[in-house]
XYZ file of C-alpha atoms in Angstrom:
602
model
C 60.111 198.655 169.740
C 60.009 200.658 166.620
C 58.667 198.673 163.866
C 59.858 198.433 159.817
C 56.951 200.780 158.806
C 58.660 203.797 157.232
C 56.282 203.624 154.073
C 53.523 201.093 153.194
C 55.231 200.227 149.753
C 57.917 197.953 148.546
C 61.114 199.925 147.588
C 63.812 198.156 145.455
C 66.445 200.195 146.957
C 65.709 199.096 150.573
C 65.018 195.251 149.303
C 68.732 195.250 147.671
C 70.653 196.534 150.836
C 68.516 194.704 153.275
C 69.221 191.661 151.116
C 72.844 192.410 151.698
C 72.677 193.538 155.066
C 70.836 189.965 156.110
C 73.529 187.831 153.828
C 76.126 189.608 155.423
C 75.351 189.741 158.588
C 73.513 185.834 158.773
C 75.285 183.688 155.861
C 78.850 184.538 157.066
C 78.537 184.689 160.663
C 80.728 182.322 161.221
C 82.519 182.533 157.421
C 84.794 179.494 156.706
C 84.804 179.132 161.020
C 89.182 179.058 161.017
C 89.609 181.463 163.354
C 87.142 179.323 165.843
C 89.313 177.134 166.603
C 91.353 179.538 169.054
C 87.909 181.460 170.176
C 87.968 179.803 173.491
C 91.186 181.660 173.966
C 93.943 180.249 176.561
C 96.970 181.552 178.751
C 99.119 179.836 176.619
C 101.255 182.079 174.404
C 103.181 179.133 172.746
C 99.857 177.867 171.717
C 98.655 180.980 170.814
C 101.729 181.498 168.369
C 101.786 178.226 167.263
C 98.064 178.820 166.197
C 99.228 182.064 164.863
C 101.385 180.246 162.054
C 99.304 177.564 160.940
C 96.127 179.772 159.848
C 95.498 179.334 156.226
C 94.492 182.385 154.252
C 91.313 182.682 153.210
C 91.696 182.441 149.392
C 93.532 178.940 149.918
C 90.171 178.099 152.006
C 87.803 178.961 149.394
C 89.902 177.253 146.865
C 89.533 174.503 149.425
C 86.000 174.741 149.174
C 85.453 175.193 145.697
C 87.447 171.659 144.838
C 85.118 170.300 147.485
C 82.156 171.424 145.193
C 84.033 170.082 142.022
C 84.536 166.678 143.724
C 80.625 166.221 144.445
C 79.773 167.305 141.093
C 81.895 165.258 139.074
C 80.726 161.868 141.524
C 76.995 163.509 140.762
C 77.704 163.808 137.163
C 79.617 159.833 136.889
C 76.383 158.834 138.283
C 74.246 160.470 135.104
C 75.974 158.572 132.892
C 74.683 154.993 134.103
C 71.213 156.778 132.875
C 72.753 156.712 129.273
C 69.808 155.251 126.575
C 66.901 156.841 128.874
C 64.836 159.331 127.073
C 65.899 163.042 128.265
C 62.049 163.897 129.714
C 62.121 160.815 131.861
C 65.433 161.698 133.228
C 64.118 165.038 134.060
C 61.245 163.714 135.919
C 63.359 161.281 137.422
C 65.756 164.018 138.681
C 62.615 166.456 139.728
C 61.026 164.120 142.056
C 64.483 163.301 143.740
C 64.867 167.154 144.196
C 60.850 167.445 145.779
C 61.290 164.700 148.288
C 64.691 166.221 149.731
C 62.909 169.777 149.697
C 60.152 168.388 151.311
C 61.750 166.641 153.612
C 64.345 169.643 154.779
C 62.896 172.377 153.701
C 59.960 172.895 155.614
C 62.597 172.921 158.655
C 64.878 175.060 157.060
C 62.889 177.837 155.926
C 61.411 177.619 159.605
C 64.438 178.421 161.017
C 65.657 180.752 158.560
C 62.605 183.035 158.708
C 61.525 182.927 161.575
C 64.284 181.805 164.987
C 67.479 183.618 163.438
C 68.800 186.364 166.406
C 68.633 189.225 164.239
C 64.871 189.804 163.343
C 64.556 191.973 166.120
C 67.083 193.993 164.913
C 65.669 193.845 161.693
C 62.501 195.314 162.731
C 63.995 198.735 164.267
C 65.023 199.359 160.776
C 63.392 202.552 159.423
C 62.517 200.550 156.059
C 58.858 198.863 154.730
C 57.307 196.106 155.791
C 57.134 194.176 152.219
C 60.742 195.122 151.465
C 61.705 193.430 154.672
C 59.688 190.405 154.113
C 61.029 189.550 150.651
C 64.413 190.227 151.452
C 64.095 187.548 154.207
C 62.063 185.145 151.864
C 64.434 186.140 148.728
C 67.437 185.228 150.398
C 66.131 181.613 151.617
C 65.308 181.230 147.795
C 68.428 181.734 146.901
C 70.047 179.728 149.337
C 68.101 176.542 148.702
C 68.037 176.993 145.496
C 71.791 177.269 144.627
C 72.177 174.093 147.193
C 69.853 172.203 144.907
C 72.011 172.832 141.467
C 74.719 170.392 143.376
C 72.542 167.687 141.990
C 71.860 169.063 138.288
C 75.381 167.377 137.555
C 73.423 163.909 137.280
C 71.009 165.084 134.655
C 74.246 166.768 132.645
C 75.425 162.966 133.148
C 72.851 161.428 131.602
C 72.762 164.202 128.427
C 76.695 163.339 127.837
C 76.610 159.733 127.614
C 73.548 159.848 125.449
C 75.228 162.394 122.946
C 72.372 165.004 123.472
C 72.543 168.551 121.652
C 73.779 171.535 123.630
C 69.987 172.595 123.303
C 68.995 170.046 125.428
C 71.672 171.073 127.720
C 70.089 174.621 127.961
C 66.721 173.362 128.261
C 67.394 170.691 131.064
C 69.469 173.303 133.449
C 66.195 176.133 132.607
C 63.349 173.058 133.858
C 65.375 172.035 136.673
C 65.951 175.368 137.934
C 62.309 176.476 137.839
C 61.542 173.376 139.313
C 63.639 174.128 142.158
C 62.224 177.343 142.222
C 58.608 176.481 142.518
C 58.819 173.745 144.522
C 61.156 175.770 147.070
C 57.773 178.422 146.496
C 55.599 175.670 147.440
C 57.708 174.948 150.831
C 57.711 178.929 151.867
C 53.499 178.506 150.582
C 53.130 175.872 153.612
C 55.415 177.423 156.306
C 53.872 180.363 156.217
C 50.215 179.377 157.194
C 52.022 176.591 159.415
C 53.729 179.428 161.343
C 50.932 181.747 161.825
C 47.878 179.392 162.843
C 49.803 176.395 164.477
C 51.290 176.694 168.125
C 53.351 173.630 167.668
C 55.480 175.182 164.757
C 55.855 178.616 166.399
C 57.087 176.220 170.030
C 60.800 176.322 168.423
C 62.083 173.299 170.494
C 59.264 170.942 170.469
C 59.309 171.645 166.798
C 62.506 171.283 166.218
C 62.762 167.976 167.916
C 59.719 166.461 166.190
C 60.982 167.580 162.756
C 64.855 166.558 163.443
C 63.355 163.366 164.276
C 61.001 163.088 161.616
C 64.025 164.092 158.875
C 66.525 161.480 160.087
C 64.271 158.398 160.412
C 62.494 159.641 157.304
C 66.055 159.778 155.114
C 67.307 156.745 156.643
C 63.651 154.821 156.130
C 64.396 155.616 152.502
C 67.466 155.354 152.279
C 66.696 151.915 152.888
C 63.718 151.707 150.393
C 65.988 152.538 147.646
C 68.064 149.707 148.059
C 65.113 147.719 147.062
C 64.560 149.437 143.683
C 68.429 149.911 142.771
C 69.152 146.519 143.409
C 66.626 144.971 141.168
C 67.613 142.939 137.857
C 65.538 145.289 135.837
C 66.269 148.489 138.323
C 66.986 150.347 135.158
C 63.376 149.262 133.377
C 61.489 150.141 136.520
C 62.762 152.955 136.881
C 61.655 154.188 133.244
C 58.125 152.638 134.028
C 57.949 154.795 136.840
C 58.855 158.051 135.113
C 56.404 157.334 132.595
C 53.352 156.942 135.132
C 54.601 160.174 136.555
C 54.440 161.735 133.036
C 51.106 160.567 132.652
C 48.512 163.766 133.265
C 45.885 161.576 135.586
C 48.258 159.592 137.712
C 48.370 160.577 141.500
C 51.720 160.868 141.909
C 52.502 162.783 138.525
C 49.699 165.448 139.553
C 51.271 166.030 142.989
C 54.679 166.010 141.006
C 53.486 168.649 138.140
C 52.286 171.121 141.228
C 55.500 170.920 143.073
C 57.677 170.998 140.149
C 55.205 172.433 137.081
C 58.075 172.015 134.144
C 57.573 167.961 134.764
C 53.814 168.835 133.689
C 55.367 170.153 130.003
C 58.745 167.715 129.768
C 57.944 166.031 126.723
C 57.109 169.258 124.733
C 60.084 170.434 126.640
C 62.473 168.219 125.328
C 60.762 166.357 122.314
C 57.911 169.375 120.784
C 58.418 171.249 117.433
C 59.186 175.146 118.924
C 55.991 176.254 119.149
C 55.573 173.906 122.024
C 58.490 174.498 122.904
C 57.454 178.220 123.135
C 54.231 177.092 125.339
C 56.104 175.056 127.880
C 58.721 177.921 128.548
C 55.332 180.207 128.837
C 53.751 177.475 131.025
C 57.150 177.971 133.539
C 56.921 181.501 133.493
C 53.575 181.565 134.429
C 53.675 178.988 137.268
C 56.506 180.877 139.007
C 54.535 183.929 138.554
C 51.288 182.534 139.898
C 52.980 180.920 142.994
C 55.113 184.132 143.762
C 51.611 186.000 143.606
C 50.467 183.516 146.281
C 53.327 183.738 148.201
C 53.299 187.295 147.945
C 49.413 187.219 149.458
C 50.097 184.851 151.802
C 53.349 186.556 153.640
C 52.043 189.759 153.300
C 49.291 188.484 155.301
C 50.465 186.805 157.837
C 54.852 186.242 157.684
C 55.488 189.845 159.169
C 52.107 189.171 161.827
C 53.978 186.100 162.741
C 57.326 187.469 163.020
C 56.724 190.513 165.434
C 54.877 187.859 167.625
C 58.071 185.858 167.665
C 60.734 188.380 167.329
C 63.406 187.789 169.933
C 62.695 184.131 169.717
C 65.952 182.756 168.180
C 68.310 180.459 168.951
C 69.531 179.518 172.370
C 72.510 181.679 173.232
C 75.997 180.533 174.254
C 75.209 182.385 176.930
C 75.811 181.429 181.569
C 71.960 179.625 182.003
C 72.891 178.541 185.243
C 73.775 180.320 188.395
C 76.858 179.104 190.297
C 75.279 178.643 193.671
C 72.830 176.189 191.433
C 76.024 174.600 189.915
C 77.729 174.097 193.594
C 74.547 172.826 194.863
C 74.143 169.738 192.121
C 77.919 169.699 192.313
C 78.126 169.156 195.884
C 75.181 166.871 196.434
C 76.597 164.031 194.355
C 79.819 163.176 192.798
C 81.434 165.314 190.509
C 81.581 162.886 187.601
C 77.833 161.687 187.937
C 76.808 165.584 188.119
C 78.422 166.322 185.217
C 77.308 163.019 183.095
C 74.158 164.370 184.030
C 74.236 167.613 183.124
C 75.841 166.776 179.864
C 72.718 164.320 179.050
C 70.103 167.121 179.683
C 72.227 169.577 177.445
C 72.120 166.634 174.923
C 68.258 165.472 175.353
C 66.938 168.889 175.934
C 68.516 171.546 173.045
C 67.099 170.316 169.542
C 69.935 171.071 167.398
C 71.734 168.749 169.519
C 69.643 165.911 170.136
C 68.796 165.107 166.190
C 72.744 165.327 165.200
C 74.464 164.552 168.157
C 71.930 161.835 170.027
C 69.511 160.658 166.754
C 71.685 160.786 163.828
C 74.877 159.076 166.177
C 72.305 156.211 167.763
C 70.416 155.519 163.550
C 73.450 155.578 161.500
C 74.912 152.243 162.650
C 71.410 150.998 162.155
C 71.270 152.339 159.010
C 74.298 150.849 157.931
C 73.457 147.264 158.816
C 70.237 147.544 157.759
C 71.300 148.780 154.068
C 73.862 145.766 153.700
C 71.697 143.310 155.333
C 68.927 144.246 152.572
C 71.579 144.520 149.583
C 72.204 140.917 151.126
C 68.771 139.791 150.772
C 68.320 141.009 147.601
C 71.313 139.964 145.740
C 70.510 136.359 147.272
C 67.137 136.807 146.235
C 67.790 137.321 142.650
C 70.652 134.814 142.351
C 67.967 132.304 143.727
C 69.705 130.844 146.955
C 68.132 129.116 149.532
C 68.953 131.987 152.668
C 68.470 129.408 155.460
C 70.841 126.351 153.134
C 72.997 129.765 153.109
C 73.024 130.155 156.866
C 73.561 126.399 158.049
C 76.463 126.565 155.128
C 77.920 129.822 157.371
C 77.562 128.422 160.578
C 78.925 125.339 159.988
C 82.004 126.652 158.439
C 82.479 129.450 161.668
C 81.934 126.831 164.491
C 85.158 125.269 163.833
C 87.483 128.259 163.530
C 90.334 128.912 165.749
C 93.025 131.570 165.408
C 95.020 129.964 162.865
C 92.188 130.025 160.452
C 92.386 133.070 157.956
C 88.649 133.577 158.373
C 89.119 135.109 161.619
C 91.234 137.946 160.335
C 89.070 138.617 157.581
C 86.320 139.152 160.298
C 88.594 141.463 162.158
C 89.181 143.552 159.452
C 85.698 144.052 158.400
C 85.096 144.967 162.313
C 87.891 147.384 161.776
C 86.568 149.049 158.892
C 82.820 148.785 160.026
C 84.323 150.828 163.227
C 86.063 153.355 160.893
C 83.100 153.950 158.868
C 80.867 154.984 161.918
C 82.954 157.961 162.397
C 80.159 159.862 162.006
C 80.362 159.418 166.007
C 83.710 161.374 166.525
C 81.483 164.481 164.557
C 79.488 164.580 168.225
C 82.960 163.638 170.115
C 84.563 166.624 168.577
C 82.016 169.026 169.982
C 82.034 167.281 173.749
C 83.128 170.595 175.345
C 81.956 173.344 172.775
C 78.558 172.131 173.664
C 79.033 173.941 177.138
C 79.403 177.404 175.573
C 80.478 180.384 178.020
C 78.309 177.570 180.703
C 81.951 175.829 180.859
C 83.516 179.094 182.307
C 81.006 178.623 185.525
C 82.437 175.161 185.456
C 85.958 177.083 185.704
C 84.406 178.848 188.789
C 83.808 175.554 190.569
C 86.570 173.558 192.478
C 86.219 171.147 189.615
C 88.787 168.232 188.701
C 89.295 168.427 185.205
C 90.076 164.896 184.500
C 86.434 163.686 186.273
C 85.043 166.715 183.593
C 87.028 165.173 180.994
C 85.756 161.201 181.931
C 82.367 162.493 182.222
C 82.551 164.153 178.445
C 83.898 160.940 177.643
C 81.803 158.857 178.833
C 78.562 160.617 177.396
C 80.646 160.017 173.909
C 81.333 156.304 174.363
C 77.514 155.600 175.168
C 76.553 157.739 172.015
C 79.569 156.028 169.868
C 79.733 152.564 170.910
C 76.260 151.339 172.442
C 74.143 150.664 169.650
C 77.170 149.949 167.428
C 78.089 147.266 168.957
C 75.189 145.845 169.780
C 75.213 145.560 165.602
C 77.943 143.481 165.798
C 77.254 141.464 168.350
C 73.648 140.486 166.851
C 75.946 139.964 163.488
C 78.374 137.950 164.959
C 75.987 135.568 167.386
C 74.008 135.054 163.602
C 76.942 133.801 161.997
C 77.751 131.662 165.149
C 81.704 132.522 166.163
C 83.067 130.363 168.927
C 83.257 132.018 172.228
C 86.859 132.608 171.892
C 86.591 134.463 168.531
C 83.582 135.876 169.404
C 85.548 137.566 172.622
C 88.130 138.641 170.602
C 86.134 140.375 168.145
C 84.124 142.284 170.457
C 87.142 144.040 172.032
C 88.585 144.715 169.038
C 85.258 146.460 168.226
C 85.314 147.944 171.845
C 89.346 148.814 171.905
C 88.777 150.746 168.284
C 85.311 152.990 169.084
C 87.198 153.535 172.273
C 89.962 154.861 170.497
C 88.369 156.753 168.447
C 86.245 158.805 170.485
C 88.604 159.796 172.802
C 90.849 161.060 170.295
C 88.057 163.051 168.867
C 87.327 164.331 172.355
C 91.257 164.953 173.094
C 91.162 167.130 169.710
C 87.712 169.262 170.958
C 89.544 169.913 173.860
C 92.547 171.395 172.594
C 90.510 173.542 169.832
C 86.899 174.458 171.461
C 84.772 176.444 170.346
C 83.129 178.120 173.541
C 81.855 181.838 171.576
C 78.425 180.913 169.609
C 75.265 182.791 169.220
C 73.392 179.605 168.565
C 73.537 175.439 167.997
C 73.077 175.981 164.469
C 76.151 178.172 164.121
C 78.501 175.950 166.198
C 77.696 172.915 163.997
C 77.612 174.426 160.543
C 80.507 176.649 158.755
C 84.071 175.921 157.925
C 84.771 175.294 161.950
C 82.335 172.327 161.566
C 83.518 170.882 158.416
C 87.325 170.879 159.620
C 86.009 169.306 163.110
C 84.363 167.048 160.814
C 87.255 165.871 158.465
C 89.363 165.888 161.783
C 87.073 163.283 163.055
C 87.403 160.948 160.123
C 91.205 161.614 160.416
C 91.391 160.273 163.764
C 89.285 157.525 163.217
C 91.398 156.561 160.461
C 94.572 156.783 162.710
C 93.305 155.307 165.645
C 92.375 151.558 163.631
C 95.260 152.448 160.966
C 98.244 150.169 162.561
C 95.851 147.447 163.646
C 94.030 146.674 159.962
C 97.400 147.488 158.363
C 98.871 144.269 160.231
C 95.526 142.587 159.232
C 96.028 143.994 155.713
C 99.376 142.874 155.542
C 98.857 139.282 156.007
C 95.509 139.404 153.407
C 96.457 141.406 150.544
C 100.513 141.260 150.659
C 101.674 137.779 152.062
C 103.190 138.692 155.879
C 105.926 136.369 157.190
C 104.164 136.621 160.657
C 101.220 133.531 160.993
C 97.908 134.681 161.384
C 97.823 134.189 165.604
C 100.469 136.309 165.550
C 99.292 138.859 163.450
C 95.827 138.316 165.510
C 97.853 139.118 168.440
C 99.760 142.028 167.406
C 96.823 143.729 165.919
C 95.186 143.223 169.299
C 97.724 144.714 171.064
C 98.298 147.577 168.736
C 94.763 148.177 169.017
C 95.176 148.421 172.774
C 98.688 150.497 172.373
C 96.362 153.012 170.521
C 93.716 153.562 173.027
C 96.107 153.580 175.990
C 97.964 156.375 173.844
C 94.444 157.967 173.679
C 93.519 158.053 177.539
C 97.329 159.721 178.035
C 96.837 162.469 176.002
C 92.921 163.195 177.003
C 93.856 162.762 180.643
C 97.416 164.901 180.221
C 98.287 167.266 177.958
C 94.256 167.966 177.142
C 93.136 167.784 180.844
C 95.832 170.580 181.240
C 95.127 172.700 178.095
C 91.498 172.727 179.746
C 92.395 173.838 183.422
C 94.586 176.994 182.252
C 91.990 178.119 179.904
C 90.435 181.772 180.931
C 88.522 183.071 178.224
């Protein structure tokens, strides 16, 4: 294979339309994903021209977008203002460490993948242009990427500078640190991937890598996710926060040092933001330089070793959505055991073995309920903690109040509604539901080979969903419920409410993959990410909202706005809509989707 060695030098030229070239041809591969939805093609024409007529242009898309963007800036820049009284520079170091744990903790992955598993650095390669211009193309654009994803948090320090009345030079000066900061510190992650890559065998084995790190992200986030409650929910959470930005201002603490050389304008904030000009001169000198002096050493480093590395890997992308099993294989497993066992299992290894899939699908679906219960049960604890209450007094109080219910007490439809909307908030489930069939690729059109019964396919899919959706959530509720010590009657009840709703919900979700899937993807990463995974994703929530909707609107009714039913009744008719909804669930998986799925060709 010809390699990128036309001349020894960097050329500008060649850096600006490779630049292009790799934005173009990487960053919108799959676009704002619309036109996904009917990739996997069909024989229906109807369905075809229905699909036809509801596309939305792309400008209405992007517009789409862009108030997207607005809406998480202006709920980043509402929480500023509860900063309002702290001194700018502790702000700003505040803000910089928040942006050098996320970096750290995605950004080694990320720039992993982006430089070094994307399909077209082969292609890249043949390309009769130098080897530097190449390499800081690729390392340009995952600067610029990362960096303009971290200005979606600068809207917290602008926050903080508006309630406090600061001067628009403070403005200027805040938005120049935090952008070098995001700079050097994004510097600092392409400075440790790049020896990673080229002298460790674990980074450069993709999947075991990806795995490990997937792993290592989610609990990681979640773990302090958790930690955080503990320092928000303090009395003085506002004081120790302060006190904490001060030790990392000072020049010999630990944690200010490894701050300063991820993020060097935290080193120079007070001059920054409180010197006369002329130190105000030297800290804008001190920024220049440290970007300088870690793009030399990034510049030594790659030049060393990122190209060495690359050749050695070229080729090494992403899994393809390509047939990875032969069909006598497929008949064989198929024909050994029963179809809807074979399938469940096939489905697991697909899950367990592709990383992409296991940390969002498997991971992030099994720690989020976790997560959840584990963040209220510590706001809890807190809260109790600082109001000085005796926790176990507390719990005898709670018991003894629940051991006497029965369904005409109102308590009981208060706890059905907070299963209801516990249930609705875990729709971060439905997000792996949605992608039950897409996760076959062109492998589900050797499926179409076999004599295959699409409704076992479909309850296999399904089933796969409900252990990912349901297990561990409620096992959360149950734990919750036998702690505050429901009768067995209530405590039945309950439970299949929890059970009738998840149920509903993920086979909605799987009913709505089936009808839209996306079976044409070069790789995991591009299935899951794009404007095909963010409507899949919103279409989720929209379901989930639907599927408990009519139930806690009966419950609703009788809490907030005085229903003329009693509360049995409305107990009982919120059951039974609950059940009306997943019965209408099963009817459309197992008709008009199960159908949708056996005439589809291509």
């Amino acid at each position: 294979m010809t390699q990128a060695s036309t001349s020894s030098g960097f050329s500008f030229s060649q850096f600006k339309t490779l630049l292009y070239v790799i934005h173009r041809g990487e960053d919108r591969s799959d676009a704002l994903g619309m036109n996904s939805f009917d990739q996997g093609g069909s024989s229906s024409s109807v369905k075809k021209k229905f699909l036809s007529r509801i596309k939305i242009p792309h400008v209405a898309l992007t517009i789409l977008k862009a108030l997207g963007l607005l809406g998480f800036a202006a709920l980043m820049f509402f929480w500023g203002t509860n900063l309002e009284g702290t001194p700018i520079p502790l702000v700003f170091v505040l803000l910089a460490a928040m942006l050098a744990i996320m970096t750290l903790l995605t950004g080694i992955y990320g720039a992993i993948n982006r430089l070094y598993f994307v399909r077209d650095l082969g292609y890249y390669l043949t390309l009769p242009v130098s080897a530097p211009s190449l390499m800081w193309a690729k390392l340009a654009q995952f600067l610029l990427i990362t960096t303009a994803g971290d200005l979606l948090f600068l809207p917290i320090g602008f926050g903080a500078l508006w309630a406090s009345w600061a001067p628009w030079t403070s403005w200027v000066l805040f938005a120049l640190g935090y952008i070098v900061s995001a700079i050097t510190v994004n510097l600092v992650v392409l400075l440790i991937c790049t020896p990673l890559m080229r002298f460790s065998r674990f980074a450069r084995d993709r999947d075991r890598f990806s795995r490990f790190f997937g792993g290592f992200i989610m609990v990681a986030a979640l773990s302090l996710g958790v930690s955080i409650q503990f320092l928000v929910q303090r009395s003085d959470a506002a004081a120790h926060l302060t006190e904490l930005a001060n030790g990392m201002l000072g020049r010999l603490n630990p944690a200010g040092i490894v701050l300063s050389i991820l993020c060097p304008p935290v080193a120079v904030a007070r001059q920054l933001f409180e010197g006369n000009p002329l130190d105000l001169l030297c800290a804008i000198g001190f920024m220049a330089a440290a970007v300088c002096l870690y793009a030399a050493l990034l510049t030594a480093f790659a030049s060393r070793w990122y190209m060495e590395t690359v050749r050695t890997l070229q080729g090494a992308g992403g899994r393809k959505s390509h047939r990875k099993y032969e069909e006598s294989t497929l008949l064989s497993v198929i024909a050994s055991r029963p179809q809807l066992s074979s399938i469940i299992s096939i489905d697991w290894k697909t899950l367990l073995r592709v990383p992409a899939f296991f940390s969002s699908f498997v991971l992030g679906t099994l720690l989020m309920p976790v997560y959840m219960v584990v963040v209220f049960g510590a706001v809890f604890f807190i809260r109790s903690m600082n109001d000085g209450m005796d926790l176990s007094a507390l719990h005898e109080a709670i018991m003894s109040t629940t051991a006497n219910l029965s369904f005409d007490d109102e308590l009981v439809v208060i706890a059905a509604f907070c299963v209801l909307i516990f249930m609705l908030f875990m729709g971060f489930s439905a997000f792996a539901s949605m992608f039950a069939v897409s996760r076959d690729g062109q492998d589900f059109f050797y499926f179409r080979s076999l004599p295959i019964n699409w409704r076992k396919y479909l309850a296999a899919k399904l089933a796969t969903a409900l252990v990912l959706s349901s297990v561990v959530t409620i096992c959360m509720i149950v734990i919750v419920l036998i702690l505050v010590g429901f009768p067995p009657a209530i405590f039945a009840y309950l439970i299949a409410m929890a059970i009738l709703s998840t149920v509903s919900v993920t086979t909605l979700s799987v009913s709505a993959g089936v009808f839209f899937p996306r079976l044409h993807w070069d790789n995991e990463g591009q299935l899951m990410r794009g404007g095909s995974a963010a409507i899949r994703t919103y279409t989720g929530s929209l379901l989930g909202a639907i599927s408990v909707g009519i139930p806690a609107l009966l419950l609703a009714w009788l809490l907030f706005w005085g229903s003329p039913l009693s509360v049995s009744t409305t107990l009982v008719a919120a059951f039974f809509a609950q059940l009306l909804m997943a019965a209408v669930s099963f009817a459309i998986l197992f008709g008009p989707a199960a159908a949708s799925l056996a005439r589809r060709e291509h």
